Short mmCIF file of C-alpha atoms in Angstrom, two decimals:
data_model
loop_
_atom_site.label_atom_id
_atom_site.label_comp_id
_atom_site.label_asym_id
_atom_site.label_seq_id
_atom_site.Cartn_x
_atom_site.Cartn_y
_atom_site.Cartn_z
CA MET R 1 21.09 -72.50 60.03
CA LEU R 2 22.44 -71.33 56.70
CA LYS R 3 26.01 -72.17 55.89
CA LYS R 4 28.48 -69.46 54.98
CA LYS R 5 28.51 -70.71 51.36
CA HIS R 6 24.72 -70.34 51.09
CA ILE R 7 24.84 -66.89 52.62
CA PHE R 8 27.48 -65.87 50.08
CA ILE R 9 25.33 -67.13 47.14
CA LEU R 10 22.30 -65.20 48.47
CA LEU R 11 24.37 -62.02 48.75
CA LEU R 12 25.56 -62.40 45.14
CA LEU R 13 21.96 -62.79 43.93
CA MET R 14 20.86 -59.69 45.87
CA VAL R 15 23.74 -57.65 44.45
CA GLY R 16 22.82 -58.80 40.94
CA LEU R 17 19.20 -57.78 41.37
CA LEU R 18 20.21 -54.38 42.73
CA THR R 19 22.60 -53.87 39.78
CA ILE R 20 19.85 -54.69 37.26
CA SER R 21 17.45 -52.33 39.05
CA CYS R 22 20.02 -49.50 39.06
CA ALA R 23 20.80 -50.08 35.39
CA SER R 24 17.10 -49.80 34.51
CA ALA R 25 16.80 -46.60 36.50
CA ASN R 26 19.90 -45.18 34.82
CA GLU R 27 18.54 -46.09 31.37
CA ASN R 28 15.28 -44.26 32.08
CA THR R 29 17.18 -41.24 33.40
CA THR R 30 19.40 -41.25 30.33
CA ASP R 31 16.38 -41.31 28.07
CA ILE R 32 14.86 -38.34 29.87
CA ILE R 33 18.09 -36.32 29.70
CA THR R 34 18.62 -37.23 26.04
CA ASN R 35 15.12 -36.18 25.09
CA ASP R 36 15.49 -32.85 26.88
CA ASP R 37 18.86 -32.28 25.21
CA ILE R 38 17.37 -32.87 21.77
CA GLY R 39 14.70 -30.27 22.38
CA ALA R 40 17.21 -27.67 23.53
CA ASP R 41 19.56 -28.39 20.62
CA ASP R 42 16.74 -28.05 18.11
CA VAL R 43 15.92 -24.60 19.48
CA ALA R 44 19.58 -23.56 19.55
CA THR R 45 20.11 -24.80 15.98
CA ALA R 46 17.08 -22.89 14.77
CA ILE R 47 18.44 -19.71 16.34
CA GLU R 48 21.93 -20.18 14.88
CA GLU R 49 20.72 -21.06 11.39
CA ASP R 50 18.07 -18.37 11.15
CA PRO R 51 19.08 -14.82 12.11
CA THR R 52 15.66 -13.35 11.28
CA ILE R 53 14.38 -13.20 14.83
CA ASN R 54 14.43 -9.61 16.10
CA ALA R 55 15.27 -8.39 19.62
CA ALA R 56 11.78 -9.23 20.93
CA ASP R 57 11.99 -12.72 19.42
CA GLU R 58 15.41 -13.21 21.01
CA ILE R 59 13.89 -12.32 24.36
CA GLU R 60 11.14 -14.82 23.69
CA THR R 61 13.64 -17.54 22.83
CA GLN R 62 15.72 -16.82 25.92
CA GLU R 63 12.65 -16.92 28.11
CA THR R 64 11.54 -20.18 26.51
CA LEU R 65 14.94 -21.74 27.07
CA SER R 66 14.75 -20.54 30.65
CA SER R 67 11.33 -22.11 30.92
CA GLU R 68 12.67 -25.35 29.48
CA ASN R 69 15.26 -25.37 32.26
CA ASN R 70 12.39 -25.06 34.71
CA ASP R 71 10.42 -27.78 32.90
CA ASN R 72 12.47 -30.53 34.52
CA LYS R 73 11.67 -29.18 37.99
CA LEU R 74 7.99 -28.71 37.20
CA SER R 75 7.60 -32.18 35.71
CA MET R 76 9.07 -33.64 38.89
CA ASP R 77 6.32 -31.76 40.75
CA GLU R 78 3.70 -33.61 38.70
CA THR R 79 2.64 -30.48 36.74
CA GLU R 80 3.65 -31.87 33.35
CA GLU R 81 0.24 -31.15 31.82
CA ILE R 82 0.65 -27.35 31.96
CA LEU R 83 3.87 -27.63 29.92
CA GLU R 84 2.07 -29.00 26.85
CA SER R 85 2.17 -26.91 23.71
CA PRO R 86 -1.26 -25.32 23.05
CA SER R 87 -3.67 -26.67 20.45
CA TYR R 88 -4.69 -24.47 17.53
CA TYR R 89 -8.04 -23.63 19.20
CA ASP R 90 -6.32 -22.39 22.43
CA TYR R 91 -4.99 -19.21 20.82
CA SER R 92 -4.98 -17.25 17.54
CA VAL R 93 -2.23 -15.84 15.36
CA TRP R 94 -2.60 -13.97 12.09
CA VAL R 95 -0.44 -11.96 9.73
CA ASP R 96 -1.30 -9.33 7.12
CA ASP R 97 -0.17 -9.20 3.50
CA SER R 98 3.11 -7.29 3.39
CA THR R 99 5.47 -5.68 0.89
CA ILE R 100 9.16 -5.28 1.71
CA HIS R 101 12.30 -4.19 -0.10
CA ASN R 102 14.94 -6.88 -0.50
CA TRP R 103 17.90 -4.48 -0.21
CA GLN R 104 17.29 -3.49 3.42
CA LYS R 105 16.22 -5.14 6.65
CA GLU R 106 12.47 -4.90 7.12
CA SER R 107 9.90 -6.58 9.31
CA ILE R 108 6.41 -8.03 9.34
CA ILE R 109 4.03 -8.00 12.31
CA ILE R 110 2.42 -11.20 13.59
CA HIS R 111 -0.68 -10.57 15.71
CA VAL R 112 -1.44 -12.82 18.67
CA ASP R 113 -4.47 -13.61 20.82
CA PRO R 114 -2.47 -15.63 23.39
CA SER R 115 -3.35 -18.85 25.15
CA THR R 116 -3.93 -18.89 28.91
CA GLY R 117 -1.83 -22.03 29.29
CA TYR R 118 1.86 -22.33 30.08
CA TYR R 119 2.86 -21.43 26.52
CA ALA R 120 1.12 -18.29 25.28
CA TYR R 121 1.77 -19.47 21.69
CA ASP R 122 3.83 -22.07 19.89
CA PHE R 123 3.81 -22.15 16.10
CA TYR R 124 5.92 -22.23 12.96
CA ILE R 125 6.22 -19.37 10.50
CA LYS R 126 6.88 -20.87 7.08
CA PHE R 127 7.68 -19.22 3.74
CA PHE R 128 6.89 -20.81 0.36
CA ASP R 129 7.94 -19.64 -3.09
CA SER R 130 5.68 -19.27 -6.09
CA GLU R 131 5.99 -23.01 -6.82
CA ASP R 132 4.94 -23.89 -3.26
CA ASN R 133 8.41 -24.99 -2.19
CA GLU R 134 9.13 -24.38 1.49
CA ILE R 135 12.22 -22.17 1.65
CA HIS R 136 12.26 -21.14 5.31
CA SER R 137 10.74 -22.28 8.62
CA GLN R 138 11.10 -20.94 12.15
CA ASN R 139 9.47 -22.10 15.40
CA ILE R 140 8.23 -19.18 17.53
CA TYR R 141 7.06 -19.78 21.08
CA ASN R 142 6.91 -18.01 24.42
CA THR R 143 5.42 -18.17 27.90
CA ASN R 144 4.75 -14.41 27.95
CA PRO R 145 1.39 -13.33 26.49
CA TYR R 146 2.64 -10.87 23.87
CA THR R 147 -0.09 -9.62 21.53
CA SER R 148 2.26 -8.95 18.62
CA ILE R 149 5.60 -10.18 17.35
CA LYS R 150 7.95 -8.14 15.18
CA TYR R 151 9.61 -10.59 12.81
CA ASN R 152 12.69 -9.17 11.08
CA ILE R 153 13.83 -10.17 7.62
CA PRO R 154 17.46 -9.27 6.85
CA ALA R 155 18.51 -7.43 3.72
CA TYR R 156 18.87 -9.68 0.65
CA ASP R 157 17.42 -12.70 2.48
CA PHE R 158 14.73 -13.03 -0.21
CA ASP R 159 14.98 -12.43 -3.94
CA PRO R 160 12.36 -10.15 -5.50
CA GLY R 161 9.13 -12.07 -5.99
CA THR R 162 5.90 -13.22 -4.35
CA TYR R 163 5.90 -15.59 -1.38
CA THR R 164 3.28 -17.26 0.79
CA ILE R 165 3.47 -16.97 4.57
CA LYS R 166 1.90 -19.80 6.59
CA LEU R 167 1.45 -19.90 10.36
CA VAL R 168 1.25 -23.54 11.47
CA ASN R 169 0.50 -24.69 15.03
CA TYR R 170 3.39 -26.66 16.53
CA GLU R 171 1.34 -29.19 18.50
CA ASP R 172 -1.09 -30.46 15.86
CA GLY R 173 0.14 -29.03 12.54
CA GLU R 174 -3.06 -27.03 11.99
CA LEU R 175 -2.82 -24.09 9.58
CA MET R 176 -3.73 -20.96 11.55
CA ASP R 177 -3.33 -18.21 8.94
CA THR R 178 -1.81 -17.37 5.55
CA ALA R 179 -0.70 -14.15 3.92
CA THR R 180 1.23 -12.92 0.90
CA LEU R 181 4.71 -11.46 1.13
CA THR R 182 5.78 -9.33 -1.83
CA VAL R 183 9.51 -8.62 -2.10
CA ILE R 184 10.50 -5.78 -4.43
CA SER R 185 13.73 -4.07 -5.37
CA ASP R 186 12.24 -0.68 -6.25
CA PRO R 187 14.25 2.30 -4.92
CA PHE R 188 13.09 4.69 -2.26
CA TYR R 189 12.94 8.40 -2.89
CA ALA R 190 14.25 9.94 0.29
CA VAL R 191 14.76 13.31 1.91
CA PHE R 192 17.61 14.30 4.26
CA SER R 193 16.90 16.71 7.08
CA ALA R 194 19.48 18.29 9.41
CA GLY R 195 20.37 21.63 10.94
CA ASN R 196 23.70 23.41 11.20
CA TYR R 197 26.08 22.08 13.88
CA ASN R 198 27.58 24.44 16.47
CA ALA R 199 29.38 23.12 19.56
CA TYR R 200 32.60 23.14 21.53
CA TYR R 201 35.26 20.56 20.77
CA ASN R 202 35.15 17.49 23.02
CA SER R 203 31.71 18.52 24.32
CA GLY R 204 30.13 15.24 23.22
CA VAL R 205 27.29 17.09 21.48
CA THR R 206 25.95 14.91 18.66
CA TYR R 207 24.93 15.94 15.16
CA THR R 208 21.52 14.56 14.14
CA ILE R 209 20.46 13.74 10.59
CA ARG R 210 17.23 12.02 9.56
CA VAL R 211 16.37 10.06 6.44
CA THR R 212 12.66 9.95 5.56
CA GLU R 213 10.66 8.62 2.63
CA LYS R 214 9.83 11.44 0.23
CA GLY R 215 6.35 12.83 0.68
CA THR R 216 5.95 11.24 4.14
CA THR R 217 7.38 11.51 7.64
CA SER R 218 8.31 7.82 7.77
CA GLY R 219 11.94 7.22 8.68
CA LEU R 220 13.98 4.90 6.47
CA SER R 221 16.17 2.41 8.33
CA GLY R 222 19.40 0.80 7.14
CA VAL R 223 20.24 3.60 4.70
CA SER R 224 23.97 4.19 4.17
CA VAL R 225 24.73 7.92 4.13
CA LYS R 226 27.92 9.65 3.01
CA ILE R 227 28.88 12.76 4.99
CA VAL R 228 31.76 15.02 3.90
CA PHE R 229 33.27 17.76 6.11
CA THR R 230 35.38 20.29 4.18
CA ASN R 231 37.27 23.50 4.94
CA SER R 232 40.38 25.18 3.53
CA LYS R 233 42.71 22.89 5.49
CA LYS R 234 41.27 19.40 5.19
CA THR R 235 38.45 17.11 4.07
CA VAL R 236 37.01 14.32 6.23
CA THR R 237 34.62 11.72 4.78
CA LYS R 238 32.55 9.36 6.94
CA TYR R 239 29.77 6.82 6.33
CA TYR R 240 26.89 6.15 8.71
CA THR R 241 23.75 3.97 8.60
CA SER R 242 20.31 5.17 9.70
CA ASP R 243 18.63 3.45 12.66
CA SER R 244 15.15 1.90 12.79
CA ASN R 245 13.56 5.36 12.86
CA GLY R 246 15.74 6.82 10.12
CA TYR R 247 18.06 8.76 12.46
CA ILE R 248 21.83 9.11 12.32
CA LYS R 249 23.50 10.58 15.43
CA PHE R 250 27.23 11.09 15.81
CA VAL R 251 29.89 13.47 17.10
CA PRO R 252 31.56 15.17 14.11
CA PRO R 253 35.01 13.60 13.61
CA VAL R 254 36.74 16.94 13.00
CA GLY R 255 38.78 19.44 14.98
CA VAL R 256 38.22 23.12 15.62
CA GLY R 257 37.08 25.12 12.60
CA THR R 258 34.14 25.89 10.32
CA TYR R 259 33.23 23.20 7.80
CA SER R 260 30.92 22.81 4.85
CA VAL R 261 28.91 19.60 5.37
CA THR R 262 27.55 17.63 2.39
CA ILE R 263 25.04 14.84 3.16
CA SER R 264 24.28 12.39 0.33
CA SER R 265 23.03 8.85 -0.23
CA ASN R 266 25.54 6.03 -0.32
CA ASN R 267 22.87 3.47 -1.23
CA ALA R 268 22.00 2.72 -4.87
CA HIS R 269 18.40 2.00 -3.85
CA VAL R 270 17.88 5.30 -2.06
CA ILE R 271 17.57 8.35 -4.31
CA ALA R 272 17.85 11.72 -2.54
CA THR R 273 19.05 15.23 -3.25
CA ALA R 274 22.30 16.04 -1.43
CA LEU R 275 21.89 18.36 1.54
CA LYS R 276 24.46 21.05 2.41
CA LYS R 277 24.92 22.42 5.92
CA THR R 278 27.58 24.10 8.08
CA ALA R 279 29.39 22.68 11.11
CA THR R 280 31.22 24.98 13.51
CA VAL R 281 33.51 23.49 16.15
CA LYS R 282 34.92 25.90 18.74
CA LYS R 283 37.94 25.59 21.03
CA SER R 284 37.17 24.24 24.49
CA SER R 285 38.66 25.43 27.75
CA VAL R 286 40.64 23.03 29.93
CA THR R 287 41.19 22.53 33.64
CA MET R 288 44.70 21.68 34.82
CA LYS R 289 46.42 20.58 37.98
CA ALA R 290 50.16 20.30 38.63
CA TYR R 291 51.37 18.11 41.48
CA LYS R 292 54.10 18.58 44.08
CA ALA R 293 57.17 16.54 43.13
CA LYS R 294 59.52 15.03 45.71
CA ALA R 295 62.81 13.15 45.41
CA TYR R 296 66.01 12.56 47.35
CA GLN R 297 69.25 13.99 46.10
CA GLY R 298 70.74 11.91 43.30
CA TYR R 299 67.40 10.46 42.22
CA LYS R 300 64.89 11.59 39.59
CA LEU R 301 61.70 13.37 40.52
CA THR R 302 58.51 13.30 38.44
CA LEU R 303 56.83 16.47 37.22
CA LYS R 304 53.14 15.74 36.66
CA ALA R 305 50.12 17.63 35.32
CA THR R 306 46.58 16.50 34.50
CA VAL R 307 44.45 18.05 31.75
CA LYS R 308 40.65 17.76 31.49
CA SER R 309 37.97 19.41 29.40
CA GLN R 310 34.30 19.35 30.35
CA GLY R 311 34.97 16.54 32.79
CA LYS R 312 36.75 14.33 30.25
CA ASN R 313 40.42 13.47 29.97
CA VAL R 314 42.18 15.34 27.17
CA ASN R 315 44.13 12.97 24.92
CA GLU R 316 45.91 15.43 22.66
CA GLY R 317 48.15 18.47 22.79
CA LYS R 318 51.34 18.99 24.83
CA VAL R 319 52.43 20.26 28.24
CA THR R 320 55.64 22.24 28.71
CA PHE R 321 57.26 22.05 32.15
CA LYS R 322 59.63 24.87 33.12
CA ILE R 323 61.94 24.43 36.12
CA ASN R 324 65.39 25.65 37.16
CA GLY R 325 65.83 27.54 33.89
CA LYS R 326 65.06 24.58 31.62
CA SER R 327 61.97 23.52 29.61
CA TYR R 328 60.63 20.02 28.94
CA THR R 329 57.72 19.39 26.52
CA VAL R 330 55.74 16.14 26.60
CA ALA R 331 52.55 14.84 24.99
CA VAL R 332 49.32 14.50 26.95
CA LYS R 333 48.09 10.91 27.10
CA ASN R 334 44.72 10.06 28.59
CA GLY R 335 44.67 13.34 30.48
CA VAL R 336 48.17 13.06 32.01
CA ALA R 337 51.59 14.55 31.20
CA THR R 338 54.70 13.51 33.14
CA LYS R 339 58.44 14.16 32.93
CA LYS R 340 61.22 12.64 35.05
CA ILE R 341 64.26 14.87 35.71
CA LYS R 342 67.22 14.98 38.09
CA LEU R 343 68.10 18.14 40.03
CA LYS R 344 71.43 18.32 41.87
CA LYS R 345 70.86 20.84 44.64
CA VAL R 346 68.95 20.12 47.81
CA LYS R 347 66.26 22.80 47.83
CA SER R 348 62.64 23.63 47.07
CA TYR R 349 61.96 24.63 43.45
CA LYS R 350 58.96 26.18 41.72
CA TYR R 351 57.84 24.95 38.31
CA THR R 352 55.13 25.77 35.78
CA ALA R 353 53.11 23.50 33.49
CA THR R 354 51.62 25.05 30.35
CA TYR R 355 49.15 23.18 28.11
CA LYS R 356 48.77 23.93 24.39
CA GLY R 357 46.62 22.11 21.83
CA ASP R 358 45.02 22.81 18.46
CA ASN R 359 41.49 22.23 19.74
CA PHE R 360 41.72 23.68 23.24
CA ASN R 361 42.54 27.00 24.85
CA SER R 362 45.95 27.26 26.52
CA LYS R 363 46.29 26.93 30.29
CA LYS R 364 49.13 27.46 32.78
CA VAL R 365 49.46 26.21 36.38
CA LYS R 366 52.20 26.18 39.05
CA ALA R 367 53.54 23.68 41.60
CA LYS R 368 56.59 22.87 43.74
CA ALA R 369 59.41 20.37 43.40
CA VAL R 370 61.51 19.44 46.42
CA VAL R 371 64.92 17.75 46.40
CA LYS R 372 65.60 16.26 49.82
CA LYS R 373 68.97 15.63 51.44
CA ARG R 374 70.25 12.09 51.88
CA TYR R 375 72.15 11.33 55.07
CA ALA R 376 75.36 9.34 55.38
CA THR R 377 75.26 6.81 58.21
CA LYS R 378 77.70 5.03 60.49
CA ILE R 379 77.62 1.83 62.52
CA THR R 380 78.98 1.83 66.07
CA VAL R 381 79.72 -1.48 67.77
CA LYS R 382 82.51 -2.87 69.99
CA ASN R 383 84.49 -6.02 69.38
CA GLN R 384 83.25 -8.80 71.63
CA LYS R 385 85.01 -11.31 73.89
CA GLY R 386 83.51 -14.18 75.87
CA TYR R 387 84.15 -17.63 77.24
CA MET R 388 83.49 -20.70 75.14
CA GLY R 389 79.87 -21.94 75.35
CA ASN R 390 78.42 -18.59 76.47
CA LYS R 391 75.87 -16.45 74.57
CA LYS R 392 75.47 -12.72 74.63
CA THR R 393 73.18 -10.02 73.23
CA ILE R 394 74.98 -7.00 71.83
CA THR R 395 73.65 -3.65 70.64
CA VAL R 396 74.62 -2.14 67.32
CA LYS R 397 74.05 1.59 66.99
CA VAL R 398 73.17 3.20 63.64
CA THR R 399 73.32 6.97 63.38
CA THR R 400 73.88 9.68 60.83
CA LYS R 401 77.34 11.16 60.55
CA SER R 402 76.14 14.03 62.72
CA GLY R 403 75.00 11.59 65.41
CA LYS R 404 71.20 11.55 64.86
CA LYS R 405 69.49 8.23 65.35
CA VAL R 406 68.46 6.32 62.23
CA LYS R 407 64.81 5.32 62.55
CA SER R 408 64.55 2.41 60.12
CA GLY R 409 66.41 -0.16 58.01
CA TYR R 410 68.28 -3.41 58.72
CA ILE R 411 71.69 -4.69 59.82
CA ASP R 412 72.97 -7.49 57.61
CA VAL R 413 75.59 -9.80 59.14
CA GLY R 414 77.55 -10.64 55.98
CA GLY R 415 77.82 -14.29 55.03
CA THR R 416 75.50 -15.58 57.79
CA GLY R 417 72.04 -14.81 56.38
CA THR R 418 71.24 -12.93 59.59
CA TYR R 419 69.29 -9.66 59.57
CA SER R 420 68.31 -7.44 62.47
CA LYS R 421 65.80 -4.59 62.27
CA VAL R 422 66.93 -1.08 63.24
CA LYS R 423 64.60 0.63 65.69
CA ASN R 424 65.28 4.10 67.02
CA GLY R 425 68.94 3.90 66.07
CA LYS R 426 69.61 0.43 67.54
CA ALA R 427 69.69 -3.18 66.37
CA LYS R 428 70.14 -6.32 68.51
CA LEU R 429 72.54 -9.15 67.59
CA TYR R 430 73.02 -12.46 69.37
CA VAL R 431 76.58 -13.83 69.73
CA SER R 432 77.54 -17.42 70.57
CA PHE R 433 81.16 -17.91 71.61
CA SER R 434 82.59 -21.11 70.15
CA GLY R 435 85.27 -22.60 67.89
CA ASN R 436 87.86 -23.46 70.58
CA TYR R 437 87.48 -27.25 70.39
CA GLN R 438 89.95 -28.71 67.84
CA GLY R 439 89.54 -32.49 68.24
CA TYR R 440 90.93 -35.40 70.26
CA SER R 441 93.61 -38.10 70.28
CA GLY R 442 93.06 -41.09 72.57
CA LEU R 443 91.99 -39.65 75.94
CA THR R 444 93.32 -36.18 75.18
CA LEU R 445 91.00 -33.33 74.11
CA TYR R 446 92.55 -30.35 72.31
CA TYR R 447 91.33 -26.77 72.66
CA LYS R 448 92.61 -23.43 71.47
CA LYS R 449 93.07 -20.86 74.21
CA SER R 450 91.54 -18.12 72.04
CA VAL R 451 89.70 -18.12 68.69
CA SER R 452 88.66 -14.97 66.79
CA SER R 453 86.31 -14.44 63.84
CA LYS R 454 85.62 -11.28 61.86
CA TYR R 455 82.23 -10.31 60.46
CA LYS R 456 81.11 -7.52 58.14
CA LEU R 457 78.07 -5.59 59.29
CA LYS R 458 76.16 -3.63 56.66
CA TYR R 459 73.37 -1.14 57.25
CA ILE R 460 70.65 -1.51 54.60
CA PRO R 461 68.30 1.53 54.48
CA SER R 462 64.58 1.06 53.98
CA SER R 463 64.31 4.66 52.76
CA LEU R 464 66.26 6.73 50.29
CA LYS R 465 66.65 9.22 53.11
CA TYR R 466 69.68 7.27 54.39
CA LYS R 467 72.80 5.94 52.72
CA SER R 468 74.16 2.52 53.53
CA SER R 469 77.28 1.99 55.67
CA LYS R 470 79.60 -0.85 56.72
CA LYS R 471 81.51 -1.93 59.84
CA LYS R 472 83.72 -4.89 60.80
CA ILE R 473 83.35 -6.61 64.16
CA LYS R 474 85.69 -9.12 65.82
CA ILE R 475 84.26 -11.92 67.98
CA THR R 476 86.77 -13.68 70.27
CA SER R 477 85.99 -16.92 72.10
CA LYS R 478 88.29 -17.80 75.07
CA PHE R 479 88.70 -21.24 76.60
CA ARG R 480 87.37 -22.00 80.08
CA CYS R 481 86.63 -25.53 81.29
CA ASP R 482 82.90 -25.95 81.81
CA MET R 483 83.56 -28.57 84.56
CA CYS R 484 86.06 -26.75 86.76
CA GLY R 485 86.54 -23.30 85.26
CA LYS R 486 90.27 -23.69 84.60
CA LYS R 487 91.67 -21.75 81.64
CA SER R 488 94.83 -23.81 81.03
CA SER R 489 95.66 -27.48 80.36
CA HIS R 490 94.55 -29.96 83.07
CA SER R 491 93.05 -33.42 83.63
CA HIS R 492 89.78 -34.93 84.89
CA TYR R 493 88.91 -38.45 86.04
CA ILE R 494 85.64 -39.58 84.49
CA ASN R 495 84.32 -43.11 85.28
CA GLY R 496 87.80 -44.23 86.27
CA TYR R 497 89.47 -42.83 83.15
CA LYS R 498 91.91 -39.96 83.16
CA ILE R 499 90.85 -37.40 80.52
CA LYS R 500 93.48 -34.85 79.54
CA ILE R 501 92.46 -31.40 78.37
CA HIS R 502 95.20 -29.75 76.38
CA VAL R 503 94.92 -25.98 75.84
CA TYR R 504 97.34 -24.27 73.47
#
């Protein structure tokens, strides 16, 4: 048989072997995770450092990253081969010679005959200057078989000049196509087109302007346009930039009135004749609602009105509330106007709410305001007497001064932390009679014949309908021997000892 010492040595050896095995496994796992992390970081860095990928490219990158997340799962399913980047002969990409302007964002189109493998394409687009120095490189890959890629080049990313574009396969470095990129700074001759604007204020109707290249119908993107609205009262100047199709769409930033509109180029590289048009903005109608206001006498009530136009909250103008011979004017904020006031008399009032604003038609609505009476209350309860050691449940009544039952609220027993809920005009309190025992001397116990305590009861309303009230109650505890029932001084023999009970 093996001795305990030998068994211990064998266990140590086994633990050591297991530790080495686990360490090796951990090292392999770490290597795998590290390699995956490097790939993801390279992609992320390329995206951060190069903003030239357009929306489609961003989708491609996101999908690739998503695919990379799935790569770990797929490789564990022994399908690693389908994740390989395609060779140059598995797909085709080509790009045409292009000319762009350096002062605005433009794009080039890369054509694709995609691979049938996991990656539809995976290549670098590289740019070289006239001295064959590489000045920019971007890896483009995707699992979706797109047949074209729109590659955006931001404004002023390239100086004017001639550049060589090279498409290089990622997997084997094979050159797949070349093209020439010509970057010029020549201006565009443009034409502005727009109609007259006619709409109601706050209608949300947009004004549309288009910028096209002179002599063609091609829209010019990224063109800064200056638009000036002028009438006898004011001048408003705004700047907008045309979208990818040359359009500018906006709601005129002016109030009601008729304006002369001047549209001109705000871009030194875009030469165009200023266009003059007219914009007419008409007053809109509003819908209003005034709400019933309620408050108890002595407290403020809130007058409230809402103002909308064509389904939208009005955020301008003022509402005037008229009630009880007085007027209160407040601004409309996010479609709401409110005013807090205090009315003395208990009665039902009528009030009006009138909206006025520079850009909307006036409107007047009516509603009611009610001031409710508050009721004084009283607490009814009798003073209580009982013998020492007894307990008793007492009923506290809470009514109005006229005798009607109070339906809610609480009774607070002052100084004790005790509360009792009022239900249908009544609250229950529990009384323990005590305090008679005063101490002892030798075999004599001392008791007081009668002990009284006073408590303050307070009614706390849970509604402004009722006012609070107070009441004092006296609790008297009388002595009575719990062994024999005597109410005066006497003695008892307990275990051979004479115990005196002294009552005073």
